mmCIF file of C-alpha atoms in Angstrom:
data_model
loop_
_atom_site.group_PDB
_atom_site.id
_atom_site.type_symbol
_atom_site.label_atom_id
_atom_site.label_comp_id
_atom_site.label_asym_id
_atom_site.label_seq_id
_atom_site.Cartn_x
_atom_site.Cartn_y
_atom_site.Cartn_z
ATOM 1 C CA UNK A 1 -24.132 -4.405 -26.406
ATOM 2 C CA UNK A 2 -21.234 -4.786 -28.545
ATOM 3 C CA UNK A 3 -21.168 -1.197 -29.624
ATOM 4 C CA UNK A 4 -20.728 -0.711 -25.777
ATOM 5 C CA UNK A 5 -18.185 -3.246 -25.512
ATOM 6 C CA UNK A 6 -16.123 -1.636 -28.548
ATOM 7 C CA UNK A 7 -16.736 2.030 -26.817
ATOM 8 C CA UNK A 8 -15.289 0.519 -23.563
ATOM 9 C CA UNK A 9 -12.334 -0.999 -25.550
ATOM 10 C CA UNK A 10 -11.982 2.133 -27.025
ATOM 11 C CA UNK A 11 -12.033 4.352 -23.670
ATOM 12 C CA UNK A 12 -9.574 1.880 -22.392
ATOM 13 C CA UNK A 13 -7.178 2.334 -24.781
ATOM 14 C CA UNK A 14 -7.383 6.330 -25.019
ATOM 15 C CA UNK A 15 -6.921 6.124 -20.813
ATOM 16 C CA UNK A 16 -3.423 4.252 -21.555
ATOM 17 C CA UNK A 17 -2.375 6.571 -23.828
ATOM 18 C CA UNK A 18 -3.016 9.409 -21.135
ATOM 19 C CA UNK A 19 -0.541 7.827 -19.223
ATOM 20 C CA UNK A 20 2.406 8.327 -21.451
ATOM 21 C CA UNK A 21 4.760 9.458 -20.286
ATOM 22 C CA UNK A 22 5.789 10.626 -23.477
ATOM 23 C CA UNK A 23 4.126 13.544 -22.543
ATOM 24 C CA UNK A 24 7.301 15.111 -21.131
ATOM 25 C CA UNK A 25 9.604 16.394 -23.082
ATOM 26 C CA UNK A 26 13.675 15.102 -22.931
ATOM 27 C CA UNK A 27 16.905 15.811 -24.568
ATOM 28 C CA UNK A 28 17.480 12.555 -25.693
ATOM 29 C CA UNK A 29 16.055 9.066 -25.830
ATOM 30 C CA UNK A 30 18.377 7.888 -22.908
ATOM 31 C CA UNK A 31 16.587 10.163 -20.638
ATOM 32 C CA UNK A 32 13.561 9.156 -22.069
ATOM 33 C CA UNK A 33 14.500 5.486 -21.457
ATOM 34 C CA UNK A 34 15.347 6.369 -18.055
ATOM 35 C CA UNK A 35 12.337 8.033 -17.088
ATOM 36 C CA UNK A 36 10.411 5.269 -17.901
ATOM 37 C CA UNK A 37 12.612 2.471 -16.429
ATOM 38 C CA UNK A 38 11.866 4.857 -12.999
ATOM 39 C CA UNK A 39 8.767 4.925 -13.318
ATOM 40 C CA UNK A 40 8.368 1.302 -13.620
ATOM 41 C CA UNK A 41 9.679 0.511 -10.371
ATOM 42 C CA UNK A 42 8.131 3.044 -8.464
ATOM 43 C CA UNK A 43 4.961 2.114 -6.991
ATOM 44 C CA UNK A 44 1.638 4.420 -7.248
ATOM 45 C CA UNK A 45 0.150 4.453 -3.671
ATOM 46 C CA UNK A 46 -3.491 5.436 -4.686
ATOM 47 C CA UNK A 47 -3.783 2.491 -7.202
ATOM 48 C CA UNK A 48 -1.001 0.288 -5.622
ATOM 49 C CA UNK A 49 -0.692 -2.905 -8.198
ATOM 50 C CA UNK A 50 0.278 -0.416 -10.630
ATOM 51 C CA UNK A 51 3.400 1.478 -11.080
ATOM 52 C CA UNK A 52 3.917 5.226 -11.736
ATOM 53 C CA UNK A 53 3.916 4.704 -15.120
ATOM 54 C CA UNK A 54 0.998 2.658 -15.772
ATOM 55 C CA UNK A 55 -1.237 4.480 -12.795
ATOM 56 C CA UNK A 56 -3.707 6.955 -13.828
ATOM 57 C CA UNK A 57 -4.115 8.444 -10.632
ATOM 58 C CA UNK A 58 -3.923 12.093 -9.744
ATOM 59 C CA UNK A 59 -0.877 11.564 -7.172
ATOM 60 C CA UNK A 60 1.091 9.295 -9.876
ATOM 61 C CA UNK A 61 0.715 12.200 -12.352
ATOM 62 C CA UNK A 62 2.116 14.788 -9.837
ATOM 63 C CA UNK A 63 4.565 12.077 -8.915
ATOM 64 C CA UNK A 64 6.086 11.301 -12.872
ATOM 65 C CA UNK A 65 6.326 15.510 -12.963
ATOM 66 C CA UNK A 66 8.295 15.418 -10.022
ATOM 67 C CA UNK A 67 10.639 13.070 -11.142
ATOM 68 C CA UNK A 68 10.778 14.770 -14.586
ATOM 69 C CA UNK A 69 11.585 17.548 -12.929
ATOM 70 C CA UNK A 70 14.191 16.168 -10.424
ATOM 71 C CA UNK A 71 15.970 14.446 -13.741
ATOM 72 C CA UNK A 72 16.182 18.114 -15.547
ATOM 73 C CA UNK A 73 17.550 19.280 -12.801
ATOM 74 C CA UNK A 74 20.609 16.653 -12.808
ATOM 75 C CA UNK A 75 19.355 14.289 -10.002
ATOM 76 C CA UNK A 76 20.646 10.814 -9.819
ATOM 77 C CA UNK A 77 18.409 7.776 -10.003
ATOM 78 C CA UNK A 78 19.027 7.037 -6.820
ATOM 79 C CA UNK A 79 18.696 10.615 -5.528
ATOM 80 C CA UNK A 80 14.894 10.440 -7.229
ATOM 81 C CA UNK A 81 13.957 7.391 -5.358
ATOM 82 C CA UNK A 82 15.140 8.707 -1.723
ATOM 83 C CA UNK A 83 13.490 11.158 -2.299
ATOM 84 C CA UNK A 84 10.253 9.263 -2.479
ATOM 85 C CA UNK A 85 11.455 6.585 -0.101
ATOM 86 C CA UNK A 86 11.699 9.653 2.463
ATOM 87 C CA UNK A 87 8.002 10.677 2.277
ATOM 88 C CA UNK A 88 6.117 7.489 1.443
ATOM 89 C CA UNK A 89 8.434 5.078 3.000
ATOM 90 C CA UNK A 90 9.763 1.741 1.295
ATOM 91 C CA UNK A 91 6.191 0.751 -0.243
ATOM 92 C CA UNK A 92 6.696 3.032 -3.183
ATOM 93 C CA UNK A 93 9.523 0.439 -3.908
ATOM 94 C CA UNK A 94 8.534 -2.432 -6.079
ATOM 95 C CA UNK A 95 11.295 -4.229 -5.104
ATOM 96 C CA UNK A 96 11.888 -3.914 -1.352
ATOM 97 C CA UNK A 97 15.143 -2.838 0.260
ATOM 98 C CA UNK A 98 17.082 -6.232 1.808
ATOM 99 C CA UNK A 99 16.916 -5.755 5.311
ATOM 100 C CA UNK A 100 15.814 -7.222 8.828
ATOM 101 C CA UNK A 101 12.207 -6.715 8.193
ATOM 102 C CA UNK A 102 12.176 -7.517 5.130
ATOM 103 C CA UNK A 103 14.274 -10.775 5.184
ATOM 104 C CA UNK A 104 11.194 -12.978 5.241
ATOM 105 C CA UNK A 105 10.257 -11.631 2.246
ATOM 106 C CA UNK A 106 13.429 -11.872 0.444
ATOM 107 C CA UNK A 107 14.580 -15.220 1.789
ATOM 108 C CA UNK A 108 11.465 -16.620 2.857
ATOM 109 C CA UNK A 109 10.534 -18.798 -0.554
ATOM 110 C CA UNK A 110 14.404 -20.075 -0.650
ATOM 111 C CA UNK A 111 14.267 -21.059 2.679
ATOM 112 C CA UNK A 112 10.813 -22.870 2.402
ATOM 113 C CA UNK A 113 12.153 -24.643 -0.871
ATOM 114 C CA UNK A 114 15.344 -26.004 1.303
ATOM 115 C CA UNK A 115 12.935 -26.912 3.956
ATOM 116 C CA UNK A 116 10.661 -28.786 1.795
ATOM 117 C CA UNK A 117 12.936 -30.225 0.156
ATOM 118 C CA UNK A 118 14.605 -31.477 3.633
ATOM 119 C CA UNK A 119 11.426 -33.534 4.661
ATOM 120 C CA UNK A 120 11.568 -34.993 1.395
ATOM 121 C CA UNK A 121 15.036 -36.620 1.913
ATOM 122 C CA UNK A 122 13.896 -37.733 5.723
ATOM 123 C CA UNK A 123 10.880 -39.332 4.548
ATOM 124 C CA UNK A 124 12.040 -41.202 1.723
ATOM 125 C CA UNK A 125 15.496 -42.322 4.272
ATOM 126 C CA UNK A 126 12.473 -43.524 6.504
ATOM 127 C CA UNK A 127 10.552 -45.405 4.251
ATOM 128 C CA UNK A 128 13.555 -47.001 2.535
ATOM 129 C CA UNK A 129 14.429 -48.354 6.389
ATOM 130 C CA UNK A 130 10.998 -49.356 6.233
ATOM 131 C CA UNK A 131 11.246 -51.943 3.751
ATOM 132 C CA UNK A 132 14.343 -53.644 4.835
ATOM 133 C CA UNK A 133 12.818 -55.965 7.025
ATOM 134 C CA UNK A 134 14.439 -56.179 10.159
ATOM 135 C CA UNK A 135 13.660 -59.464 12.097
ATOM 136 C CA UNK A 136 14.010 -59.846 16.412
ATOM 137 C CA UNK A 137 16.224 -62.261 17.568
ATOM 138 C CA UNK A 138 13.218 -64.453 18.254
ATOM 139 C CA UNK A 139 12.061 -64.615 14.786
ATOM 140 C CA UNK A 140 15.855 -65.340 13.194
ATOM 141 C CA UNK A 141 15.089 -68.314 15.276
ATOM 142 C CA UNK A 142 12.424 -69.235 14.250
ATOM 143 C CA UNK A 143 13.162 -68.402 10.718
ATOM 144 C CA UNK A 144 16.231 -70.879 10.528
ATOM 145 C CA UNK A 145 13.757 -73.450 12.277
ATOM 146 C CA UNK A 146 11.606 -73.177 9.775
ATOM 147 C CA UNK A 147 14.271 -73.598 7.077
ATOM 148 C CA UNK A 148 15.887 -76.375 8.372
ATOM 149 C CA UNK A 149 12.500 -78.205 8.695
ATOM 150 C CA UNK A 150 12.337 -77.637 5.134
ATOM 151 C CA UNK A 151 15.548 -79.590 4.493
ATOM 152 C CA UNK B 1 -0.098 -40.337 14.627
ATOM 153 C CA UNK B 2 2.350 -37.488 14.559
ATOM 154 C CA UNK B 3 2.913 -37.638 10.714
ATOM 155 C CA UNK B 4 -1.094 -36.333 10.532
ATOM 156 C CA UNK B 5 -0.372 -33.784 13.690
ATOM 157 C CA UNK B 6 2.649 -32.037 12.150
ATOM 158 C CA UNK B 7 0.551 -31.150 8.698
ATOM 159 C CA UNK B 8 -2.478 -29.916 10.650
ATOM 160 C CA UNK B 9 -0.073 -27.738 12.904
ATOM 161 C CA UNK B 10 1.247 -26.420 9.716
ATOM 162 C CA UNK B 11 -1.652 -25.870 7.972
ATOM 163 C CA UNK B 12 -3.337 -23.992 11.184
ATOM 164 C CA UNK B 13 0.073 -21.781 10.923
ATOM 165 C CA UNK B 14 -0.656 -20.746 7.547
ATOM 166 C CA UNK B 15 -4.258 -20.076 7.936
ATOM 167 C CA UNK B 16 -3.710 -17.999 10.463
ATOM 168 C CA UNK B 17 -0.559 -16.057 8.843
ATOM 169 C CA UNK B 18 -2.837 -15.403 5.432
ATOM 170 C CA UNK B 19 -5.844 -14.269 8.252
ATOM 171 C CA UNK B 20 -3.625 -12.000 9.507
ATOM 172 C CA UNK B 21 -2.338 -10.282 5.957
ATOM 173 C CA UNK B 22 -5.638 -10.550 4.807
ATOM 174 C CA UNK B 23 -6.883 -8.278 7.285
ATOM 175 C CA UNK B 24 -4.087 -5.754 7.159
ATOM 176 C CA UNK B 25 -5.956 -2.559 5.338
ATOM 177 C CA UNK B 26 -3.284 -2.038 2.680
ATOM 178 C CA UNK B 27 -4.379 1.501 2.358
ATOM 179 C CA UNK B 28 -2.702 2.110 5.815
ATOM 180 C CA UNK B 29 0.837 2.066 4.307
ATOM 181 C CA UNK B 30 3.088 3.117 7.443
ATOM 182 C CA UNK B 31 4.413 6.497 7.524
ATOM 183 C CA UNK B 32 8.370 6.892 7.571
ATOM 184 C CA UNK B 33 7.385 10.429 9.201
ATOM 185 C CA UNK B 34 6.166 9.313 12.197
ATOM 186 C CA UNK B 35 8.921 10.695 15.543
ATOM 187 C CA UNK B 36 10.569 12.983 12.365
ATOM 188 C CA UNK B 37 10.545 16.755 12.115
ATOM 189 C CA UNK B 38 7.200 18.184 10.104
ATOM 190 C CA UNK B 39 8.117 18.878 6.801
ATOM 191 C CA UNK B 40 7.608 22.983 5.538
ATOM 192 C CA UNK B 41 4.512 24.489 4.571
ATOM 193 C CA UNK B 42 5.788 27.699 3.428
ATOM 194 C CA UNK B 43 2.258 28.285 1.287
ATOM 195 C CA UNK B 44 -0.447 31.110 1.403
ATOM 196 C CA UNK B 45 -3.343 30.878 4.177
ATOM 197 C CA UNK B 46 -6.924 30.598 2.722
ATOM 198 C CA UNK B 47 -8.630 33.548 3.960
ATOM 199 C CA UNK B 48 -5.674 35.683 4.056
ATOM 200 C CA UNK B 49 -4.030 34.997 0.907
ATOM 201 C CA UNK B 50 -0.783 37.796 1.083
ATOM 202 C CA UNK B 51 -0.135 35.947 3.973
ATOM 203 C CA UNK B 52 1.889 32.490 4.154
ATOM 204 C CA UNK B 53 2.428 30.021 7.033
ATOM 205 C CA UNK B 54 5.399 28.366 7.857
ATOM 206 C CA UNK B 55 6.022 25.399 10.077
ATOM 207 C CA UNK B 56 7.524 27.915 12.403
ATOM 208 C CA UNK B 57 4.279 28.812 13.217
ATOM 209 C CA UNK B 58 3.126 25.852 14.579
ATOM 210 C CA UNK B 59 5.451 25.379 16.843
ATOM 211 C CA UNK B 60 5.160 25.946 20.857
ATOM 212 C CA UNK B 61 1.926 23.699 20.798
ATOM 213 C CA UNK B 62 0.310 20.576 19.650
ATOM 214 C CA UNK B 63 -1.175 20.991 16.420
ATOM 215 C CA UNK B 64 -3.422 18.629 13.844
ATOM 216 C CA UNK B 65 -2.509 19.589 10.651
ATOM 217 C CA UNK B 66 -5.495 18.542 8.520
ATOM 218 C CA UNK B 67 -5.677 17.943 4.566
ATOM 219 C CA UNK B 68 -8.762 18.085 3.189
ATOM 220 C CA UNK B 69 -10.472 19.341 -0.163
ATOM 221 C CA UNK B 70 -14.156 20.553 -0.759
ATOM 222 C CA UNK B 71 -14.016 18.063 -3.726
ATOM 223 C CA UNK B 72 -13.397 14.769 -1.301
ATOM 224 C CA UNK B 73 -16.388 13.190 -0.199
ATOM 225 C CA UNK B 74 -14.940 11.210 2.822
ATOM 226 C CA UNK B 75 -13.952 14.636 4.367
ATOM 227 C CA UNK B 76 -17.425 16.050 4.610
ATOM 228 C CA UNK B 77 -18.072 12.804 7.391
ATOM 229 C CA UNK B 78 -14.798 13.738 8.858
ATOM 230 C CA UNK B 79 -16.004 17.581 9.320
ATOM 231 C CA UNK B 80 -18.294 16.761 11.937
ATOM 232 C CA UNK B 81 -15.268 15.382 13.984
ATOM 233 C CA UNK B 82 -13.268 18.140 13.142
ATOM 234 C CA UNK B 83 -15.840 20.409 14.348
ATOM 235 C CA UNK B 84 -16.613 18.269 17.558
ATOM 236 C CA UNK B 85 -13.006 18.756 18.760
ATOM 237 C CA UNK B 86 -12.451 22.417 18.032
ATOM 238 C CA UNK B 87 -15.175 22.783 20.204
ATOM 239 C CA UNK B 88 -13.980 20.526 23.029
ATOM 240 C CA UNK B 89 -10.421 20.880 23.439
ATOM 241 C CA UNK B 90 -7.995 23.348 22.571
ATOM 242 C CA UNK B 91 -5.975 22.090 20.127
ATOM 243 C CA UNK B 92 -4.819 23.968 17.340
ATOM 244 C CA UNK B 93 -6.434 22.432 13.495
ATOM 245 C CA UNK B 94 -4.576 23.647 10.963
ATOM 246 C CA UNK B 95 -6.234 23.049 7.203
ATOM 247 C CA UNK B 96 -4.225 22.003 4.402
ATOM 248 C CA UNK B 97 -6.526 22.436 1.812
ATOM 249 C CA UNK B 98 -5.362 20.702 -1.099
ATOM 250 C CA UNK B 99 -5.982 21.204 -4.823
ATOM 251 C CA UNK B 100 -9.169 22.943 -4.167
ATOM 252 C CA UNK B 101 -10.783 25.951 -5.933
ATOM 253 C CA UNK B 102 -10.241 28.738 -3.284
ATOM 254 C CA UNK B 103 -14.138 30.005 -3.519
ATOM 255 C CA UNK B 104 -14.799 26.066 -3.200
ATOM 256 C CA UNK B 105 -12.985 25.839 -0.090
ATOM 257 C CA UNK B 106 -14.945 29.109 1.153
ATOM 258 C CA UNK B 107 -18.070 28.089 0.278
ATOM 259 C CA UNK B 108 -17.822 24.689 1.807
ATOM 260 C CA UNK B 109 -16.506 26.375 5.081
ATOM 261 C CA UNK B 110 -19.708 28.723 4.641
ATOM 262 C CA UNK B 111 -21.884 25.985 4.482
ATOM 263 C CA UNK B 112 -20.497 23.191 7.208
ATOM 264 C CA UNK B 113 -18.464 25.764 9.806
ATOM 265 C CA UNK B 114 -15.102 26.370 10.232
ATOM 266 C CA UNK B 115 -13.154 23.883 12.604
ATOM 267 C CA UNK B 116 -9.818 25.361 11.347
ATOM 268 C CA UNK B 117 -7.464 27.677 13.301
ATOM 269 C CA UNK B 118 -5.646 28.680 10.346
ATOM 270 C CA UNK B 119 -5.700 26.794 7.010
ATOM 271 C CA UNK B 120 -2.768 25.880 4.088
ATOM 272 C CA UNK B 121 -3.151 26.386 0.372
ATOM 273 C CA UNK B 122 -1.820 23.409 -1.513
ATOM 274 C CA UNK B 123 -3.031 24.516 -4.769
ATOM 275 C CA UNK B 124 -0.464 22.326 -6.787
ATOM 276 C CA UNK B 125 -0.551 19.503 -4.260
ATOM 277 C CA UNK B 126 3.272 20.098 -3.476
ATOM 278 C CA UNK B 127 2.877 20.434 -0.264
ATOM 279 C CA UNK B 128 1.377 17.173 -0.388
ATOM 280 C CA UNK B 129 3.894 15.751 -2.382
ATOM 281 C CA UNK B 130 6.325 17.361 0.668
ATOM 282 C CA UNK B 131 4.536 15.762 3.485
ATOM 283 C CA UNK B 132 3.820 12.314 1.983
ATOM 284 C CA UNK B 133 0.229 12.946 1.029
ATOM 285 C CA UNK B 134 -1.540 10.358 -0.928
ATOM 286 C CA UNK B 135 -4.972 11.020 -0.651
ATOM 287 C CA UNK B 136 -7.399 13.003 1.065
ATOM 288 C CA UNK B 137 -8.166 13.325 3.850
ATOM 289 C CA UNK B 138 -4.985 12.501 5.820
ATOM 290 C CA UNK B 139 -4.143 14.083 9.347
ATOM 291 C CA UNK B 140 -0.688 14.764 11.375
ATOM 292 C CA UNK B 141 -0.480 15.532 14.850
ATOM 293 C CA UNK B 142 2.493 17.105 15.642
ATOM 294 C CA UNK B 143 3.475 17.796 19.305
ATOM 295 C CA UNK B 144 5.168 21.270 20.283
ATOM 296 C CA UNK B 145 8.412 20.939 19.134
ATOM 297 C CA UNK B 146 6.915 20.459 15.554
ATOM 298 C CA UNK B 147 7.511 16.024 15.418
ATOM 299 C CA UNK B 148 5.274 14.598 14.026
ATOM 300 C CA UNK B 149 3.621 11.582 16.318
ATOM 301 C CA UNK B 150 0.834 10.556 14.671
ATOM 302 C CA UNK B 151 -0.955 9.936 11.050
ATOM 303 C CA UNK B 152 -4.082 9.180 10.191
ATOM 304 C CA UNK B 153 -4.823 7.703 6.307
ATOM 305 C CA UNK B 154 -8.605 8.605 5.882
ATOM 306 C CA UNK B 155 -11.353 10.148 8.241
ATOM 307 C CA UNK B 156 -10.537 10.766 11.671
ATOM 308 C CA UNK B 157 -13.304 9.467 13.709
ATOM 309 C CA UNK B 158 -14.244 10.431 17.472
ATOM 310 C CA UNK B 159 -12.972 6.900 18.357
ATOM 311 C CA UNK B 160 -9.535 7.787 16.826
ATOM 312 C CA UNK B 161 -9.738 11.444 18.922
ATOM 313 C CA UNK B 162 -10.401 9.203 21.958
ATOM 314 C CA UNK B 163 -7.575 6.421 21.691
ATOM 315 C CA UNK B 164 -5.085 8.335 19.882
ATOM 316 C CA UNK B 165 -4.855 11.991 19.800
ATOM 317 C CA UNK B 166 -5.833 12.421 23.379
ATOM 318 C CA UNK B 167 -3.506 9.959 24.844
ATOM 319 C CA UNK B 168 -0.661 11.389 22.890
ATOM 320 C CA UNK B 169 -1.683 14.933 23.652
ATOM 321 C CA UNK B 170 -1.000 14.269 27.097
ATOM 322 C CA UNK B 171 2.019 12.687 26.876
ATOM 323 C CA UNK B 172 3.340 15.973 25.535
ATOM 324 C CA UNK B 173 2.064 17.195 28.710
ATOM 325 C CA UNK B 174 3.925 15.367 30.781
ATOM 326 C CA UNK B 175 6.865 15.267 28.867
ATOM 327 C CA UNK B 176 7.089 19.081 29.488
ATOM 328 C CA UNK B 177 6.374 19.977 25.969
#
């Protein structure tokens, strides 16, 4: 069972190091750097909770060459991701472009904070008003009745 | 009574807003090709390897453009369908068979019959890469003037044929396409 366990391990860690990217060759480390830093943000959409550099999959493979290739070739960073953008829309994108249909997801959480954080202040104003007792005419009168009797 | 209503109103609002996500397929990821030109082919043709297809040549008609690999298992189900409408309509399938082993491809052909009018190498899985491919099997429908109008992510299925393809087909029709 253990032995299993440790072969699993093992496998595991062996499948990682497929992924390297190292595995492409670069003039210097910036480019190197770069690569990766791409990578990272790019979205594998076989595996989909992983990113082109951590995805095993087939298509992420073909994907990192392409952008290895695209980089030798003197493409910008941003020239790399339209490129993807164009044929597998904004989903490859880890983080989303900020537009109309994506303003929920951008603003959304801020504006649910301010929103919460809006009943909070009505509903403590409320029950502050609650507890200052507020007495009808016909209990005032009754009230300084009551004290006067008392003198 | 309305500090207990607004919650519950709220709470039914987010139930069924997570419902609704949660029964998204996230595999579906919406193509940014659909209503924009067909990208180029520009690779050999199976059978006739000297010769190559380009997207020039698919243009005057509808056309599926199907990709599809001996090696992927959900395409064998999908064969049937391909085969099915072949046989009952005229539209044009075109194969894009992608990252396959060429006798592979021939011998599954062999064996399950050929719905294909013509069919696409993709031996590197460029083409893919060029079209927005992410898995197999994935089909386009483009209408004559080479747009593509339609995408299906996975099998077709004879329900898909019915409510999708068909409809669209004749809107081509009677758009004067």
């Amino acid at each position: 069972m253990i032995r299993r366990l440790l072969l699993v391990i093992t496998l595991m860690g062996t499948q990682a190091f497929a992924a390297d990217p190292a595995i492409f060759e670069f003039d210097d480390p910036t480019q190197a750097a770069r690569f990766q830093q791409l990578a990272e943000e790019l979205r594998c959409l076989v595996c989909q909770n992983q990113s082109l550099a951590d995805s095993h999959a087939d298509l992420a493979g073909d994907l990192r060459r392409e952008i290895h290739q695209k980089m030798q070739e003197g493409a910008t960073n941003e020239e790399i991701v339209d490129f993807l953008v164009q044929r597998y829309g904004d989903f490859v994108l880890y983080r989303p472009p900020i537009r109309p249909t994506t303003y929920l997801l951008w603003f959304g959480p801020a504006l649910l904070l301010v929103l919460g954080f809006g009943v909070f202040i009505v509903s403590m104003r409320r029950r502050n008003q609650s507890l200052t007792p507020t007495l009808s005419e016909a209990e005032h009168r009754r009230m300084a009745k009551l004290l006067e009797e008392e003198d | 009574m309305l500090r207990y209503t607004i919650p519950l109103i709220v709470f039914i609002g987010l139930v069924l807003f997570f419902a609704d996500g949660l029964q998204r397929d996230p595999r579906q990821v919406p193509s940014p090709f659909i209503d924009k030109p067909a990208p180029e082919l520009g690779v050999p043709r199976l059978k006739t390897p000297d010769q190559e297809i380009y997207r020039s040549d698919l243009l005057g008609k509808p056309a599926l453009i199907n990709v599809w690999a001996s090696w992927c298992v959900a395409c064998r189900a999908e064969h049937e369908v391909l085969l099915r409408l072949a046989r009952e309509t005229q539209l044009p399938i075109i194969g894009l068979n992608y990252k396959d082993k060429r006798e592979a491809a021939l011998q599954w052909l062999a064996n399950l019959g050929d719905p294909y009018t013509t069919i696409a190498v993709d031996a590197d899985g460029q083409v893919g890469i060029e079209w927005g491919v992410y898995g197999v099997p994935e089909s386009f429908l483009l209408d004559p003037q080479g747009v593509i109008r339609y995408k299906q992510i996975g099998p077709l299925t004879w329900k898909v044929v019915e409510e999708e393809l068909i409809p669209l087909i004749q809107s081509f029709e009677t758009q004067g396409g």
